[in-house]
Tab-separated table of C-alpha atoms in Angstrom:
chain	number	residue	atom	x	y	z
A	1	MET	CA	99.824	83.373	115.631
A	2	LEU	CA	100.896	80.047	114.301
A	3	PRO	CA	103.265	78.495	117.261
A	4	PHE	CA	106.942	77.403	116.037
A	5	VAL	CA	108.052	74.249	117.142
A	6	HIS	CA	111.521	73.500	117.357
A	7	HIS	CA	112.270	70.447	115.044
A	8	HIS	CA	115.076	67.959	114.825
A	9	PHE	CA	116.091	68.419	110.877
A	10	PRO	CA	118.387	65.700	109.333
A	11	SER	CA	121.616	67.172	108.333
A	12	PHE	CA	122.639	67.659	104.392
A	13	SER	CA	125.581	65.343	103.308
A	14	CYS	CA	127.153	68.311	101.434
A	15	THR	CA	127.664	71.897	102.481
A	16	LEU	CA	127.300	74.975	100.869
A	17	THR	CA	130.999	75.706	100.453
A	18	ASP	CA	131.794	72.238	99.673
A	19	SER	CA	133.422	72.631	95.801
A	20	SER	CA	133.543	68.997	95.555
A	21	SER	CA	129.617	68.492	96.083
A	22	THR	CA	127.554	68.534	93.273
A	23	PRO	CA	124.741	70.959	92.687
A	24	ASN	CA	122.783	68.432	91.561
A	25	HIS	CA	123.398	66.941	95.320
A	26	LEU	CA	123.010	70.329	97.078
A	27	ILE	CA	119.425	70.702	95.432
A	28	THR	CA	118.393	67.386	95.874
A	29	ASN	CA	118.958	68.062	99.673
A	30	PHE	CA	116.689	71.011	99.404
A	31	LEU	CA	113.766	69.702	97.921
A	32	ASP	CA	114.161	66.537	100.189
A	33	THR	CA	114.157	69.035	103.315
A	34	ALA	CA	111.008	71.078	102.164
A	35	LYS	CA	109.039	67.425	101.686
A	36	GLU	CA	110.178	66.562	105.246
A	37	PRO	CA	106.620	66.620	107.126
A	38	GLU	CA	108.262	69.070	109.707
A	39	VAL	CA	108.678	71.592	106.765
A	40	PHE	CA	105.526	70.653	104.673
A	41	ASP	CA	103.179	70.575	107.362
A	42	TRP	CA	104.387	73.787	108.950
A	43	MET	CA	103.966	75.582	104.944
A	44	VAL	CA	100.466	74.351	104.835
A	45	LYS	CA	99.049	75.752	108.160
A	46	ILE	CA	100.980	78.998	107.273
A	47	ARG	CA	99.631	79.393	104.022
A	48	ARG	CA	95.818	78.311	105.205
A	49	LYS	CA	96.074	80.803	107.660
A	50	ILE	CA	96.441	83.705	105.500
A	51	HIS	CA	94.218	82.041	102.738
A	52	GLU	CA	91.748	82.334	105.582
A	53	ASN	CA	92.497	86.238	105.848
A	54	PRO	CA	93.119	87.943	102.633
A	55	GLU	CA	94.057	91.747	102.672
A	56	LEU	CA	93.959	93.907	99.576
A	57	GLY	CA	96.800	95.841	98.934
A	58	PHE	CA	98.665	98.191	101.653
A	59	GLU	CA	96.474	96.364	103.596
A	60	GLU	CA	98.238	93.584	104.598
A	61	PHE	CA	98.788	94.395	107.901
A	62	GLU	CA	97.814	91.003	109.785
A	63	THR	CA	99.794	88.753	106.798
A	64	SER	CA	102.843	91.148	108.128
A	65	GLU	CA	102.236	90.157	111.580
A	66	VAL	CA	102.030	86.422	110.372
A	67	ILE	CA	105.459	86.400	108.699
A	68	ARG	CA	107.001	89.077	111.581
A	69	ALA	CA	105.867	86.348	114.354
A	70	GLU	CA	107.443	83.035	112.083
A	71	LEU	CA	110.862	85.116	111.660
A	72	ASP	CA	110.769	85.695	115.048
A	73	GLN	CA	110.306	82.001	115.824
A	74	LEU	CA	113.544	81.357	112.987
A	75	GLY	CA	115.549	83.807	114.548
A	76	ILE	CA	115.997	85.837	110.860
A	77	PRO	CA	116.102	89.637	111.573
A	78	TYR	CA	113.823	92.151	109.273
A	79	ASN	CA	112.756	95.677	108.750
A	80	HIS	CA	109.720	96.764	109.469
A	81	PRO	CA	107.287	98.374	107.929
A	82	VAL	CA	109.114	98.978	104.469
A	83	ALA	CA	106.387	99.897	102.122
A	84	LEU	CA	103.488	100.703	104.695
A	85	THR	CA	103.205	96.737	105.141
A	86	GLY	CA	106.000	95.260	103.505
A	87	LEU	CA	109.113	93.960	105.162
A	88	VAL	CA	112.684	92.690	104.346
A	89	GLY	CA	114.427	89.735	106.143
A	90	PHE	CA	118.021	88.977	106.021
A	91	ILE	CA	119.935	85.311	105.964
A	92	GLY	CA	123.461	85.319	105.786
A	93	THR	CA	126.618	86.963	106.995
A	94	GLY	CA	124.522	90.763	106.570
A	95	ARG	CA	127.594	91.351	103.886
A	96	PRO	CA	127.740	91.392	99.965
A	97	PRO	CA	127.341	89.809	97.944
A	98	PHE	CA	123.231	90.249	98.613
A	99	VAL	CA	120.526	88.082	96.008
A	100	ALA	CA	116.633	88.592	97.377
A	101	ILE	CA	114.063	86.239	96.731
A	102	ARG	CA	110.376	88.016	96.655
A	103	ALA	CA	107.165	86.841	97.422
A	104	ASP	CA	103.562	89.446	96.879
A	105	MET	CA	101.046	89.640	100.140
A	106	ASP	CA	97.789	91.046	98.556
A	107	ALA	CA	95.011	89.345	97.927
A	108	LEU	CA	91.873	90.523	95.448
A	109	PRO	CA	88.534	91.816	95.871
A	110	ILE	CA	86.701	88.793	94.643
A	111	GLN	CA	84.146	86.652	96.458
A	112	GLU	CA	85.471	82.716	96.832
A	113	MET	CA	83.360	80.383	96.005
A	114	VAL	CA	85.283	77.304	96.826
A	115	GLU	CA	83.645	75.529	99.537
A	116	TRP	CA	86.660	74.262	101.877
A	117	GLU	CA	87.706	74.271	105.939
A	118	HIS	CA	90.055	77.474	105.095
A	119	LYS	CA	87.704	79.154	102.925
A	120	SER	CA	88.283	83.147	102.994
A	121	LYS	CA	86.831	84.855	106.195
A	122	VAL	CA	86.248	88.143	104.882
A	123	PRO	CA	83.579	88.708	102.552
A	124	GLY	CA	84.384	89.887	99.167
A	125	LYS	CA	87.869	89.239	99.492
A	126	MET	CA	89.925	86.041	98.249
A	127	HIS	CA	93.642	85.191	97.907
A	128	ALA	CA	92.757	84.240	93.781
A	129	CYS	CA	96.027	84.887	92.740
A	130	GLY	CA	98.171	82.492	94.890
A	131	HIS	CA	99.908	84.833	96.765
A	132	ASP	CA	99.286	83.506	99.528
A	133	ALA	CA	101.453	80.341	98.580
A	134	HIS	CA	103.824	83.146	97.314
A	135	VAL	CA	104.764	84.057	101.078
A	136	THR	CA	104.296	80.223	102.091
A	137	MET	CA	107.115	79.520	100.005
A	138	VAL	CA	109.765	82.103	100.340
A	139	LEU	CA	109.041	81.413	104.575
A	140	GLY	CA	109.505	77.724	103.437
A	141	ALA	CA	112.838	78.850	101.621
A	142	ALA	CA	113.889	80.936	104.704
A	143	LYS	CA	113.647	77.976	107.049
A	144	ILE	CA	115.689	75.425	104.496
A	145	LEU	CA	118.456	78.749	104.010
A	146	LYS	CA	118.487	79.387	108.001
A	147	MET	CA	119.770	75.592	109.047
A	148	HIS	CA	122.954	76.706	106.841
A	149	GLU	CA	123.345	80.350	107.370
A	150	LYS	CA	126.793	79.777	108.718
A	151	GLU	CA	127.496	78.180	105.237
A	152	ILE	CA	126.037	81.068	103.250
A	153	LYS	CA	128.881	83.147	102.006
A	154	GLY	CA	127.048	86.530	101.482
A	155	THR	CA	123.036	87.398	102.049
A	156	VAL	CA	120.269	86.062	101.037
A	157	VAL	CA	117.472	88.995	101.493
A	158	LEU	CA	113.690	88.025	102.115
A	159	VAL	CA	111.189	90.171	100.203
A	160	PHE	CA	107.595	90.337	101.431
A	161	GLN	CA	106.451	93.006	99.299
A	162	PRO	CA	102.419	94.514	99.241
A	163	GLY	CA	100.565	95.659	96.742
A	164	GLU	CA	101.109	94.125	93.512
A	165	GLU	CA	97.877	93.524	92.211
A	166	GLY	CA	97.690	97.093	89.973
A	167	PHE	CA	99.280	99.226	93.205
A	168	ALA	CA	102.972	98.649	91.789
A	169	GLY	CA	104.153	97.862	95.381
A	170	ALA	CA	107.478	96.381	93.856
A	171	LYS	CA	108.252	100.439	92.932
A	172	LYS	CA	107.241	101.027	96.579
A	173	ILE	CA	109.939	98.820	97.937
A	174	LEU	CA	112.509	100.392	95.400
A	175	GLU	CA	111.666	103.826	96.483
A	176	SER	CA	112.420	102.975	100.245
A	177	GLY	CA	116.207	101.798	99.562
A	178	ALA	CA	115.566	98.501	101.288
A	179	LEU	CA	117.098	96.708	98.203
A	180	GLU	CA	119.696	99.620	97.476
A	181	ASN	CA	122.561	96.950	97.424
A	182	VAL	CA	121.157	93.764	96.180
A	183	SER	CA	122.749	92.300	92.982
A	184	ALA	CA	119.884	90.124	91.432
A	185	ILE	CA	116.123	89.145	92.611
A	186	PHE	CA	114.391	86.143	91.734
A	187	GLY	CA	110.344	85.643	91.813
A	188	LEU	CA	107.772	83.523	90.811
A	189	HIS	CA	104.325	82.985	89.897
A	190	VAL	CA	102.223	79.780	91.114
A	191	THR	CA	99.917	78.595	87.506
A	192	PRO	CA	97.374	76.063	87.631
A	193	GLU	CA	97.748	74.912	84.175
A	194	LEU	CA	101.226	73.213	84.945
A	195	PRO	CA	101.436	69.989	86.769
A	196	ILE	CA	103.305	69.844	90.372
A	197	GLY	CA	106.877	69.502	90.264
A	198	GLU	CA	107.458	70.975	86.757
A	199	VAL	CA	108.156	74.845	86.168
A	200	ALA	CA	108.171	77.191	82.868
A	201	SER	CA	110.214	80.712	82.016
A	202	LYS	CA	112.252	81.781	79.056
A	203	SER	CA	115.139	84.794	78.922
A	204	GLY	CA	114.050	87.679	77.538
A	205	PRO	CA	110.530	89.429	77.522
A	206	ILE	CA	108.313	86.879	79.832
A	207	LEU	CA	105.031	89.014	80.558
A	208	ALA	CA	104.138	92.248	78.911
A	209	GLY	CA	104.310	95.910	79.934
A	210	SER	CA	100.848	96.915	80.912
A	211	GLY	CA	99.353	100.621	81.581
A	212	VAL	CA	95.975	102.073	81.660
A	213	PHE	CA	94.337	105.206	80.360
A	214	GLU	CA	91.085	107.417	80.583
A	215	ALA	CA	90.279	110.536	78.409
A	216	LYS	CA	87.390	112.969	78.787
A	217	ILE	CA	86.656	114.353	75.223
A	218	SER	CA	84.587	117.514	75.568
A	219	GLY	CA	81.773	118.986	72.762
A	220	LYS	CA	78.800	121.020	73.119
A	221	GLY	CA	75.813	119.307	74.188
A	222	GLY	CA	72.309	119.703	72.405
A	223	HIS	CA	69.234	118.265	71.175
A	224	ALA	CA	69.695	115.323	69.059
A	225	ALA	CA	66.914	116.613	66.290
A	226	ILE	CA	69.488	119.541	66.070
A	227	PRO	CA	73.152	117.871	65.945
A	228	GLN	CA	73.878	121.484	63.954
A	229	HIS	CA	73.720	123.308	67.114
A	230	ALA	CA	76.037	120.619	69.280
A	231	ILE	CA	79.431	119.568	68.957
A	232	ASP	CA	78.894	116.009	68.919
A	233	PRO	CA	81.733	114.385	71.608
A	234	ILE	CA	80.295	110.461	70.678
A	235	VAL	CA	80.830	110.794	67.094
A	236	ALA	CA	84.757	112.194	67.897
A	237	ALA	CA	85.021	109.560	70.566
A	238	SER	CA	84.024	106.971	68.068
A	239	HIS	CA	86.806	108.179	65.642
A	240	VAL	CA	88.985	107.953	68.693
A	241	VAL	CA	87.865	104.230	69.010
A	242	LEU	CA	88.871	103.113	65.395
A	243	SER	CA	91.725	105.261	65.205
A	244	LEU	CA	93.121	103.691	68.528
A	245	GLN	CA	93.231	100.324	66.761
A	246	ASN	CA	95.361	102.038	64.056
A	247	LEU	CA	98.383	101.941	66.287
A	248	VAL	CA	98.170	98.266	66.369
A	249	SER	CA	97.444	97.260	62.900
A	250	ARG	CA	99.104	100.372	60.708
A	251	GLU	CA	102.179	101.311	63.238
A	252	ALA	CA	103.221	98.747	65.492
A	253	ASP	CA	106.349	96.350	64.161
A	254	PRO	CA	103.886	92.800	63.666
A	255	LEU	CA	106.986	90.731	64.998
A	256	ASP	CA	106.566	92.801	68.001
A	257	PRO	CA	103.584	91.981	69.627
A	258	LEU	CA	100.974	95.181	71.087
A	259	VAL	CA	97.487	95.559	72.414
A	260	VAL	CA	95.675	98.776	72.641
A	261	THR	CA	91.970	97.734	74.217
A	262	VAL	CA	88.852	100.085	74.998
A	263	GLY	CA	87.116	98.368	77.483
A	264	LYS	CA	85.476	102.013	78.657
A	265	PHE	CA	82.972	104.252	76.798
A	266	VAL	CA	80.408	106.140	78.756
A	267	GLY	CA	78.215	108.985	77.423
A	268	GLY	CA	74.695	110.619	77.891
A	269	ASP	CA	72.296	109.571	79.365
A	270	ALA	CA	69.191	109.674	77.321
A	271	LEU	CA	68.307	108.877	73.635
A	272	ASN	CA	67.278	112.401	72.618
A	273	VAL	CA	70.145	114.191	73.892
A	274	ILE	CA	73.992	115.118	72.804
A	275	PRO	CA	75.726	115.052	76.118
A	276	ASP	CA	78.577	117.689	76.881
A	277	SER	CA	81.414	114.892	77.261
A	278	VAL	CA	82.326	111.427	76.564
A	279	THR	CA	85.188	108.838	78.936
A	280	ILE	CA	86.765	106.604	77.242
A	281	GLY	CA	89.307	104.425	78.788
A	282	GLY	CA	91.660	101.229	78.039
A	283	THR	CA	94.551	99.244	78.550
A	284	PHE	CA	97.831	99.223	76.081
A	285	ARG	CA	100.472	96.297	76.357
A	286	ALA	CA	103.980	95.604	74.827
A	287	PHE	CA	106.942	93.513	75.009
A	288	SER	CA	109.409	95.910	74.435
A	289	ARG	CA	110.294	99.014	76.525
A	290	ASN	CA	110.997	101.336	73.697
A	291	SER	CA	107.128	99.925	72.078
A	292	PHE	CA	105.601	100.545	75.308
A	293	ASN	CA	106.990	103.866	75.517
A	294	ASN	CA	106.031	104.525	72.437
A	295	VAL	CA	102.403	103.226	72.098
A	296	LYS	CA	101.794	105.298	75.147
A	297	GLN	CA	102.714	108.670	73.426
A	298	ARG	CA	100.837	107.771	70.651
A	299	ILE	CA	97.488	106.818	72.421
A	300	GLU	CA	97.628	111.058	74.216
A	301	GLU	CA	98.597	111.857	70.993
A	302	VAL	CA	95.726	110.377	68.931
A	303	ILE	CA	92.848	111.040	71.166
A	304	ILE	CA	93.961	115.046	71.070
A	305	LYS	CA	94.276	115.407	67.442
A	306	GLN	CA	91.285	113.087	66.594
A	307	ALA	CA	88.931	115.132	69.056
A	308	GLY	CA	90.489	118.346	67.894
A	309	LEU	CA	89.725	117.518	64.023
A	310	HIS	CA	85.953	116.853	65.391
A	311	ARG	CA	85.988	120.487	67.350
A	312	CYS	CA	86.021	119.192	70.685
A	313	ASN	CA	88.715	118.601	73.393
A	314	ALA	CA	90.817	116.204	75.294
A	315	THR	CA	92.176	115.480	78.190
A	316	VAL	CA	94.309	112.367	78.732
A	317	ASP	CA	95.015	110.642	82.076
A	318	PHE	CA	97.445	107.465	82.583
A	319	PHE	CA	97.475	107.389	86.192
A	320	ASP	CA	100.952	107.435	86.886
A	321	GLU	CA	100.295	108.596	90.390
A	322	LYS	CA	97.907	106.276	91.505
A	323	HIS	CA	98.330	103.281	89.502
A	324	PRO	CA	101.587	103.275	87.887
A	325	SER	CA	102.140	101.568	84.422
A	326	TYR	CA	103.988	97.965	84.698
A	327	PRO	CA	107.350	98.038	82.593
A	328	PRO	CA	107.710	94.708	80.548
A	329	THR	CA	108.860	91.772	82.354
A	330	ILE	CA	112.409	90.668	80.821
A	331	ASN	CA	114.375	88.048	82.413
A	332	ASP	CA	118.236	88.699	82.855
A	333	GLY	CA	120.371	85.873	80.233
A	334	ASP	CA	122.794	85.115	83.071
A	335	LEU	CA	120.178	84.381	85.597
A	336	HIS	CA	118.237	82.607	83.068
A	337	GLU	CA	121.229	80.134	82.657
A	338	LEU	CA	121.342	79.595	86.086
A	339	PHE	CA	117.757	78.815	86.551
A	340	VAL	CA	117.909	76.229	84.026
A	341	ASP	CA	121.008	74.553	85.859
A	342	VAL	CA	118.945	74.673	89.208
A	343	ALA	CA	115.672	73.623	87.828
A	344	VAL	CA	117.058	70.492	85.396
A	345	ASP	CA	119.158	69.577	88.681
A	346	MET	CA	116.188	69.516	90.633
A	347	LEU	CA	113.379	68.314	88.226
A	348	ASP	CA	115.040	66.774	85.332
A	349	THR	CA	114.874	68.335	82.207
A	350	LYS	CA	111.588	66.887	80.825
A	351	ASN	CA	109.634	69.273	83.860
A	352	VAL	CA	111.605	72.561	82.837
A	353	HIS	CA	109.556	74.213	79.699
A	354	LEU	CA	112.153	76.639	78.372
A	355	ASP	CA	109.700	77.480	74.762
A	356	ILE	CA	106.629	79.375	76.160
A	357	GLU	CA	105.306	82.227	74.644
A	358	GLY	CA	105.168	85.205	76.346
A	359	ALA	CA	101.654	86.356	77.685
A	360	MET	CA	100.295	89.699	77.358
A	361	GLY	CA	99.849	89.925	81.259
A	362	SER	CA	102.163	91.826	83.596
A	363	GLU	CA	103.850	91.719	86.731
A	364	ASP	CA	104.817	94.479	89.055
A	365	PHE	CA	108.484	92.049	89.581
A	366	SER	CA	109.513	93.944	86.224
A	367	PHE	CA	110.238	97.196	88.258
A	368	TYR	CA	113.076	95.575	90.019
A	369	GLN	CA	114.531	94.122	86.629
A	370	GLU	CA	114.376	97.711	85.546
A	371	VAL	CA	117.275	98.407	88.161
A	372	LEU	CA	119.180	95.148	88.885
A	373	PRO	CA	119.018	92.061	87.123
A	374	GLY	CA	115.908	89.842	87.576
A	375	TYR	CA	113.998	86.342	86.977
A	376	PHE	CA	110.738	85.153	86.773
A	377	PHE	CA	108.935	81.664	86.489
A	378	LEU	CA	105.999	80.074	86.659
A	379	LEU	CA	105.083	77.326	89.065
A	380	GLY	CA	103.011	74.024	88.901
A	381	MET	CA	100.326	74.185	90.871
A	382	LYS	CA	97.480	72.254	88.993
A	383	ASN	CA	95.330	69.826	90.918
A	384	SER	CA	93.845	66.281	89.733
A	385	SER	CA	94.369	65.658	86.365
A	386	ASP	CA	90.442	65.462	86.246
A	387	GLU	CA	90.047	68.899	87.449
A	388	ARG	CA	89.702	71.789	84.716
A	389	ALA	CA	92.281	73.754	85.348
A	390	LEU	CA	90.804	77.761	86.423
A	391	SER	CA	92.867	80.688	85.780
A	392	LEU	CA	94.240	83.018	88.305
A	393	HIS	CA	91.939	85.490	89.340
A	394	SER	CA	89.317	83.287	89.429
A	395	PRO	CA	86.390	83.015	92.416
A	396	TYR	CA	87.288	78.523	92.132
A	397	LEU	CA	90.859	78.797	92.163
A	398	LYS	CA	92.479	76.018	94.034
A	399	ILE	CA	96.086	75.978	95.214
A	400	ASN	CA	97.618	72.093	95.271
A	401	GLU	CA	99.755	72.422	98.570
A	402	ASP	CA	101.933	69.508	97.194
A	403	GLY	CA	103.301	72.434	95.034
A	404	LEU	CA	104.912	74.309	98.103
A	405	SER	CA	107.874	72.116	98.675
A	406	TYR	CA	109.126	72.735	95.367
A	407	GLY	CA	108.716	76.750	95.322
A	408	ALA	CA	110.442	76.703	98.372
A	409	ALA	CA	113.174	74.485	97.675
A	410	LEU	CA	113.777	76.362	94.082
A	411	HIS	CA	113.956	79.789	96.179
A	412	ALA	CA	116.766	78.189	98.428
A	413	SER	CA	118.209	76.525	95.452
A	414	LEU	CA	118.437	79.673	93.358
A	415	ALA	CA	119.733	81.934	96.062
A	416	ALA	CA	122.148	79.375	97.360
A	417	SER	CA	123.287	78.634	93.870
A	418	TYR	CA	124.115	82.477	92.676
A	419	LEU	CA	125.693	82.968	96.446
A	420	LEU	CA	128.161	79.854	95.161
A	421	ASP	CA	128.731	81.561	91.531
A	422	TYR	CA	128.475	85.335	92.354
A	423	PRO	CA	132.257	85.752	92.292
A	424	ARG	CA	133.079	84.212	89.276
A	425	ASN	CA	130.467	84.497	86.001
A	426	LEU	CA	127.402	85.716	87.086
A	427	PRO	CA	126.269	89.491	86.572
A	428	ARG	CA	126.991	92.034	89.457
A	429	VAL	CA	125.804	95.873	90.001
A	430	GLU	CA	128.971	97.683	90.033
A	431	GLY	CA	129.706	100.352	92.347
A	432	LYS	CA	126.819	100.663	94.872
A	433	PHE	CA	127.687	98.654	97.647
A	434	HIS	CA	128.361	99.352	101.341
A	435	ASP	CA	129.673	96.796	104.343
A	436	GLU	CA	125.569	96.340	104.894
A	437	LEU	CA	122.698	96.027	103.329
């Protein structure tokens, strides 16, 4: 565990409850505090410790232990375990309103190729998607907010979530009931394509919903020289693949982006034998819930009916239990206005990009947005300008740690600003509050 050293932090010249103070002044102080060596150096140490010991989805036991140790040192209470390896902390009164900030904790099954002092110590595993930074920035926000706990009129909920990478950990967090009384949630993702101190987001759909499917098309095997005595599943599967493309080109609204990709096609092993069956599989993605649900239904129909047309049988598996489909990530409009106010005050207008296009990637943060207002944004972590920006999930990914202060300050500012504005004009979830979370 990293030892926690008690430091003296400079006092803020305004308070969370001082209505005469401008949001700009408050937010500027949060960023200044996050850049102080006592906070920044502490975050860097945590991030490097987590980076050296990456853990896959629902295996984040050591990561959870590191987080709990830091929360203990900060005097922040938490519930653990939540969704096996996750935990949920609390800062504030313990009473409504509740606003959450979320960090995902899991790594990827990738061998790190970056040679540096804090390279992954676990063969075949790496924080190649920046989740080590995500955890660190929520802890940084917690450290900042804890200094003002008595001034918080409500509760900030710290969500440390396992299993984002294909395991739908957000769904497990929700099923645990840990966020039952939360009225809004914020999340971010680092991106190596934006410079330090810049952010990007938009209102409405920002990331696609995604699902996977696998189908087994069964016929009757036989010798390739006498195909009339067989029922050829390869021919049937080939027609299935072509027909699936029509879902995009002929059935989808061209103004509503949709992707259906078959990436798996496995048949026989011999060159002169017609196999008994063929297995195909792929992914489908869409920006609207309606389009997503419709294409999922049509994929199954097309596979079964096309197989039948060629005298074959077919079964389709969407892996709803093992790998649930991720809904589209759709940002709440009211929270978008809050984000713009906070981000512009902190970073200046030129560093807040609101004209980005949605991407066909997906995020399980969308599960939170299915049940409560949520907002997701991108945080710049680009390295020096002479380095080529590497994509997430690359074994060569480098995180520019100078961005940690910005993520921590934004998390803290969004939570604090939400609680300030909550009684007036921000969305609330009616009829579900108890006295305590």
